[in-house]
PDB file of C-alpha atoms in Angstrom:
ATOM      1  CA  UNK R   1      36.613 102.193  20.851  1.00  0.00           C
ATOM      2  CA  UNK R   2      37.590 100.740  24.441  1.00  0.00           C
ATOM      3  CA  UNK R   3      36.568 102.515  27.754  1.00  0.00           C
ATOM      4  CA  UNK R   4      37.496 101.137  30.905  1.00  0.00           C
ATOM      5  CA  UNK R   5      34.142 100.073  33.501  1.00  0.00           C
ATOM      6  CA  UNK R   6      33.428 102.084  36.018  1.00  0.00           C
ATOM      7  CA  UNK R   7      35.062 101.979  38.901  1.00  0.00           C
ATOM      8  CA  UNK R   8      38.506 101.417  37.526  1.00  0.00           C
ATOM      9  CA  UNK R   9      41.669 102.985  38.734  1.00  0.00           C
ATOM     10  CA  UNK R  10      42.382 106.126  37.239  1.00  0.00           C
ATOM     11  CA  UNK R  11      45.676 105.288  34.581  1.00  0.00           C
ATOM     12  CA  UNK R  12      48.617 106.839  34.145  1.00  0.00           C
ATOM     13  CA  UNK R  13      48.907 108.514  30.397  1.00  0.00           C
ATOM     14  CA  UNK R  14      52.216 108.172  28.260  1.00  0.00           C
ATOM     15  CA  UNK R  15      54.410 111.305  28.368  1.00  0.00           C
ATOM     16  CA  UNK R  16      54.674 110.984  24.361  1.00  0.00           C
ATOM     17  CA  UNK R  17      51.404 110.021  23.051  1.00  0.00           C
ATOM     18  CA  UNK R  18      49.143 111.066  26.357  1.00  0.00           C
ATOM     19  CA  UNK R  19      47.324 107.452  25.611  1.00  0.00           C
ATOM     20  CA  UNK R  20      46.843 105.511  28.892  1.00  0.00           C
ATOM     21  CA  UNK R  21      49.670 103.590  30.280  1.00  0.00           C
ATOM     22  CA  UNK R  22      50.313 100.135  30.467  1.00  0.00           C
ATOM     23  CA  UNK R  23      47.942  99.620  26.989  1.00  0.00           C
ATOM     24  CA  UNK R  24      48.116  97.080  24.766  1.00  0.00           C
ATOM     25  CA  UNK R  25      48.811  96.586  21.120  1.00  0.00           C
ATOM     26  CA  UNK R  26      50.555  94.086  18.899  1.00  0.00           C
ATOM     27  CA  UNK R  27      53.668  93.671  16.625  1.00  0.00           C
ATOM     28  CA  UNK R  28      53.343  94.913  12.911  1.00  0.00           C
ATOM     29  CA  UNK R  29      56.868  94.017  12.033  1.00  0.00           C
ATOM     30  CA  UNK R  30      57.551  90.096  11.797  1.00  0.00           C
ATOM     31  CA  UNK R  31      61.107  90.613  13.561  1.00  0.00           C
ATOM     32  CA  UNK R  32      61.657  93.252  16.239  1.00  0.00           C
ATOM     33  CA  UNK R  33      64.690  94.071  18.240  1.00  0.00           C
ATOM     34  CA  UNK R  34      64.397  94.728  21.743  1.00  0.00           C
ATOM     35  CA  UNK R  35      66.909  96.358  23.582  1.00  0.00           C
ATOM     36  CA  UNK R  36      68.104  97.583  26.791  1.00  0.00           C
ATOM     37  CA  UNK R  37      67.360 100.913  26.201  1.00  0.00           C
ATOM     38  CA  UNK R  38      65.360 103.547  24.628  1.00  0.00           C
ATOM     39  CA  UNK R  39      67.789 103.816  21.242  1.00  0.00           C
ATOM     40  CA  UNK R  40      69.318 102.265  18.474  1.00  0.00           C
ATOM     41  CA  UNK R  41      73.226 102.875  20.719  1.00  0.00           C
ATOM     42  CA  UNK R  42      71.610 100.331  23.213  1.00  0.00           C
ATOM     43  CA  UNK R  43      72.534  96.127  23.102  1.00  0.00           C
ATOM     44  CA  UNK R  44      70.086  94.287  21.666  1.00  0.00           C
ATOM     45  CA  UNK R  45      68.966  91.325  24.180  1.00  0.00           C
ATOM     46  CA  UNK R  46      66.343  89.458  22.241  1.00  0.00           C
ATOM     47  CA  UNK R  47      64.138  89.233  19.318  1.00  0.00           C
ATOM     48  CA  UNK R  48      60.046  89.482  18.897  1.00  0.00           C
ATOM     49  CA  UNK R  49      59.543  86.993  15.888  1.00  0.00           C
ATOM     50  CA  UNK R  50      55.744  86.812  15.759  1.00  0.00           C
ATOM     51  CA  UNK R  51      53.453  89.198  13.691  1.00  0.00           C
ATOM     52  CA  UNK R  52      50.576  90.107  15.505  1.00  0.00           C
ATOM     53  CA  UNK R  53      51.512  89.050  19.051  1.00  0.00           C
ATOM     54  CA  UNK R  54      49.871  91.373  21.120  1.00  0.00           C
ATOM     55  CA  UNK R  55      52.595  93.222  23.519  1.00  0.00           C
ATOM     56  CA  UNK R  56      52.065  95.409  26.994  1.00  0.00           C
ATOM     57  CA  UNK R  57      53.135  98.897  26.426  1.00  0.00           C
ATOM     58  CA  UNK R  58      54.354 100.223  30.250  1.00  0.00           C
ATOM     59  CA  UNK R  59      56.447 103.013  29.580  1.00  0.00           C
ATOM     60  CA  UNK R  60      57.290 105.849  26.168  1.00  0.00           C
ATOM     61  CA  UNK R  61      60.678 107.644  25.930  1.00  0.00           C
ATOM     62  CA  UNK R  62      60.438 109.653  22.343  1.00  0.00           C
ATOM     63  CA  UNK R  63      59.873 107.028  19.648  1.00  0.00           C
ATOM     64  CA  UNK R  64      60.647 103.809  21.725  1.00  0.00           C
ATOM     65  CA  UNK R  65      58.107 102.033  23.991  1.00  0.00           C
ATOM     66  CA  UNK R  66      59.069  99.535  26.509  1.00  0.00           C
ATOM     67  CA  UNK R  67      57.030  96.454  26.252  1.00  0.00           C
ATOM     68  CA  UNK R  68      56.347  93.122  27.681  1.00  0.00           C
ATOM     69  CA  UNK R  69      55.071  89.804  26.716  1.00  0.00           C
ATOM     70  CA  UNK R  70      52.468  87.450  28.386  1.00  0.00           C
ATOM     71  CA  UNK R  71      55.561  86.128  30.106  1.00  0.00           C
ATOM     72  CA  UNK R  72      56.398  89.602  31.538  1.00  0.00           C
ATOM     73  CA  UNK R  73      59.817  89.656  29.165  1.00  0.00           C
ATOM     74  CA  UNK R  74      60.582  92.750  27.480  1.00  0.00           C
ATOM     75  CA  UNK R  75      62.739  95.319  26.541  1.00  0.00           C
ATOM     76  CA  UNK R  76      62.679  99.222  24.178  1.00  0.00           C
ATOM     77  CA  UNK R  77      61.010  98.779  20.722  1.00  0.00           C
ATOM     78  CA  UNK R  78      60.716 101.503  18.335  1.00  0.00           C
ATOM     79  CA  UNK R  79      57.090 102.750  17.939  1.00  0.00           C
ATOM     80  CA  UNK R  80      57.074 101.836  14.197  1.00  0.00           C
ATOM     81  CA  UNK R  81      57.289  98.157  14.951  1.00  0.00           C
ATOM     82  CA  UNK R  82      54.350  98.039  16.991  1.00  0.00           C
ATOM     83  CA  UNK R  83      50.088  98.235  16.165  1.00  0.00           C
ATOM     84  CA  UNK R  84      47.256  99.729  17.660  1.00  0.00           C
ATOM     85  CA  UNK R  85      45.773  96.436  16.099  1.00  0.00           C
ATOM     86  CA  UNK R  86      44.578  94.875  18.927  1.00  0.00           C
ATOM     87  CA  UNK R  87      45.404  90.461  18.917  1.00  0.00           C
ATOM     88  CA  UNK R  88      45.232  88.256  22.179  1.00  0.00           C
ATOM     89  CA  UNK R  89      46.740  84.958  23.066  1.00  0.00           C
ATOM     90  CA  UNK R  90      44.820  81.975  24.159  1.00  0.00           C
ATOM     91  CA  UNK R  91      45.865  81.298  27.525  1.00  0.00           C
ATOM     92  CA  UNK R  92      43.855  77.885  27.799  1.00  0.00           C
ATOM     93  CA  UNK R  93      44.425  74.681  25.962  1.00  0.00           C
ATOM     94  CA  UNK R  94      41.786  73.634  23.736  1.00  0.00           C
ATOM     95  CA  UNK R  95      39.601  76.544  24.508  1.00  0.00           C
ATOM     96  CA  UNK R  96      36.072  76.896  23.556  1.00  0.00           C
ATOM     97  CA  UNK R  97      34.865  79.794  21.284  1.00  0.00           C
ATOM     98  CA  UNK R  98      30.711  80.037  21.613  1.00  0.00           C
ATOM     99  CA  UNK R  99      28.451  81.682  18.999  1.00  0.00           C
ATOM    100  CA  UNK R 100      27.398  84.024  21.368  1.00  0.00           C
ATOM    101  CA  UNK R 101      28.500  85.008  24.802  1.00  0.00           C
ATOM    102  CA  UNK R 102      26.906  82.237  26.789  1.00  0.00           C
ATOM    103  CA  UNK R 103      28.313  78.952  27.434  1.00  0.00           C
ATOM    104  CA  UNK R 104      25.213  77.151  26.635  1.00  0.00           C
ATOM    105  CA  UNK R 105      25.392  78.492  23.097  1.00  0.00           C
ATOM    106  CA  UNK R 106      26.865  76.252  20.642  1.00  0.00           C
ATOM    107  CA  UNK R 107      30.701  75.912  20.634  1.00  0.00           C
ATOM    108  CA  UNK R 108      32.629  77.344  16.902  1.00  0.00           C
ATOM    109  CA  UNK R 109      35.649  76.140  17.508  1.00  0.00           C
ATOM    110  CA  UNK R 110      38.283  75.054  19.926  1.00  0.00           C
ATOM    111  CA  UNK R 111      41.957  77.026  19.869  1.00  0.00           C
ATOM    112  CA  UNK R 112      45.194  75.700  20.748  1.00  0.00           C
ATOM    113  CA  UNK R 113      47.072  76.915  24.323  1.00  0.00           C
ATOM    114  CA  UNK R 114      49.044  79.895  22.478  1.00  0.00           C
ATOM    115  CA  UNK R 115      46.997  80.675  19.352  1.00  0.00           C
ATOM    116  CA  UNK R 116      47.371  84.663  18.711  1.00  0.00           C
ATOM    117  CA  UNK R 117      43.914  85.802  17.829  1.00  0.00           C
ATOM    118  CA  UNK R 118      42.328  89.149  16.927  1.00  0.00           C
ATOM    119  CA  UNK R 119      40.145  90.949  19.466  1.00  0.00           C
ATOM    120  CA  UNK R 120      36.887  92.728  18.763  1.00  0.00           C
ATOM    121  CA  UNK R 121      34.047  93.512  21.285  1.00  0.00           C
ATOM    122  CA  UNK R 122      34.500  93.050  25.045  1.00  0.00           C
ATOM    123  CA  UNK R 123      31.958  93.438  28.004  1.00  0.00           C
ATOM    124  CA  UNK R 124      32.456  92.334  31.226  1.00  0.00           C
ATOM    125  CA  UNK R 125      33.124  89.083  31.136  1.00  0.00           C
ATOM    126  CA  UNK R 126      33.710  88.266  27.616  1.00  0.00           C
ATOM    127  CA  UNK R 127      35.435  89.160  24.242  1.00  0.00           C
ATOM    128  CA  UNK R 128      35.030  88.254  20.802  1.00  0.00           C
ATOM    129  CA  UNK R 129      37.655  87.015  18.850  1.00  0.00           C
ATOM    130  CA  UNK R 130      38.506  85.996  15.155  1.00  0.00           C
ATOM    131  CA  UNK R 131      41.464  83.257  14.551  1.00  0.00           C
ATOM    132  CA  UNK R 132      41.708  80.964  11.582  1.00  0.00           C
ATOM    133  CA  UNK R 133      38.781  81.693   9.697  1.00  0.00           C
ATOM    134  CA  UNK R 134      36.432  81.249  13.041  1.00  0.00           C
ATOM    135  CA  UNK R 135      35.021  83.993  15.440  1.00  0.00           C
ATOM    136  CA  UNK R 136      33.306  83.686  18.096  1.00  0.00           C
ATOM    137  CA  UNK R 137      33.325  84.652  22.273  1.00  0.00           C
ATOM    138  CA  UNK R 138      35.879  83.565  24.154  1.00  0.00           C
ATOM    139  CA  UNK R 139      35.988  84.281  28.423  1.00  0.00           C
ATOM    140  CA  UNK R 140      38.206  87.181  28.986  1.00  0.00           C
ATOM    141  CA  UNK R 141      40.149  85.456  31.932  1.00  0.00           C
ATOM    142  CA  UNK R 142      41.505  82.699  29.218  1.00  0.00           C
ATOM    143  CA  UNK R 143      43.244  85.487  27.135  1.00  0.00           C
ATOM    144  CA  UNK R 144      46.188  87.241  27.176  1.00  0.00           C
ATOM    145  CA  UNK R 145      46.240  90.964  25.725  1.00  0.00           C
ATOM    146  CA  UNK R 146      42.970  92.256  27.445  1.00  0.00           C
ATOM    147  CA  UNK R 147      42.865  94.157  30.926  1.00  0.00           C
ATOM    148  CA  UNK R 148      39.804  92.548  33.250  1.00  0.00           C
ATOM    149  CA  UNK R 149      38.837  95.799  33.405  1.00  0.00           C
ATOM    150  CA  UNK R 150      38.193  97.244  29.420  1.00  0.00           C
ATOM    151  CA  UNK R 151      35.008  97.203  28.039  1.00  0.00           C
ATOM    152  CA  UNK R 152      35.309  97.359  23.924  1.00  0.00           C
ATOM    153  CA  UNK R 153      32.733  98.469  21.514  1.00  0.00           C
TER     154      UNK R 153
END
């Protein structure tokens, strides 16, 4: 479940699925074609090649969604290609996981500037995350793929 804390800006939903827009989800296809526009009769630029990388949803048109990457580069995907799945990417280099949401707790493990990660609980200020076998809570502001804003349960 994710809410957004109080105080937020009200979002705007997708005309298609009515779920709030920009959202985020991730890639369930290993390869995805993104294209110029919102069909299969427009040129393909580029190529998602990463399963699980989580993706910015910012606009629906029937079955395609546009999306964006941590870099802001994006295109039209078709909705089957994509997961409500929710992953992040590590955004710091060597970044500390803690047992528990609290620096002063002991430190899991340390990921790798780009790891892809799946996300579970958020508050505030942190968000737990699972990658190679280790989970633990990470600071929100060192991932990609989470608004500062959501709150998940």
């Amino acid at each position: 479940m994710c809410t957004l804390a109080l105080g937020a800006a009200a979002q705007e939903l997708g005309p298609v699925t009515n779920f709030p827009l920009p959202r985020y989800v991730s890639m369930k296809a290993t390869e995805a074609n993104v294209r110029r526009g919102p069909s299969l009769s427009h040129r393909i630029d580029w190529v998602f090649v990463r399963r699980d990388m989580p993706l910015r949803i910012v606009a629906e048109h029937g079955h395609w969604r546009r999306v964006q990457d941590r870099d802001g580069l994006g295109g039209w995907v078709h909705y089957s290609l994509l997961s409500g799945t929710r992953t992040v990417i590590v955004e710091e280099d060597m970044m500390a996981i803690f047992r528990k949401p609290d620096p002063q707790t002991p430190v899991v493990a340390r990921l790798e500037l780009g790891v892809v990660a799946r996300l579970g609980k958020c508050d505030a200020t942190w968000c737990r995350i699972n990658a190679g076998g280790y989970k633990g809570w990470a600071p929100k502001t060192s991932l990609w793929g989470v608004a500062p804003s959501e709150i998940r349960e």
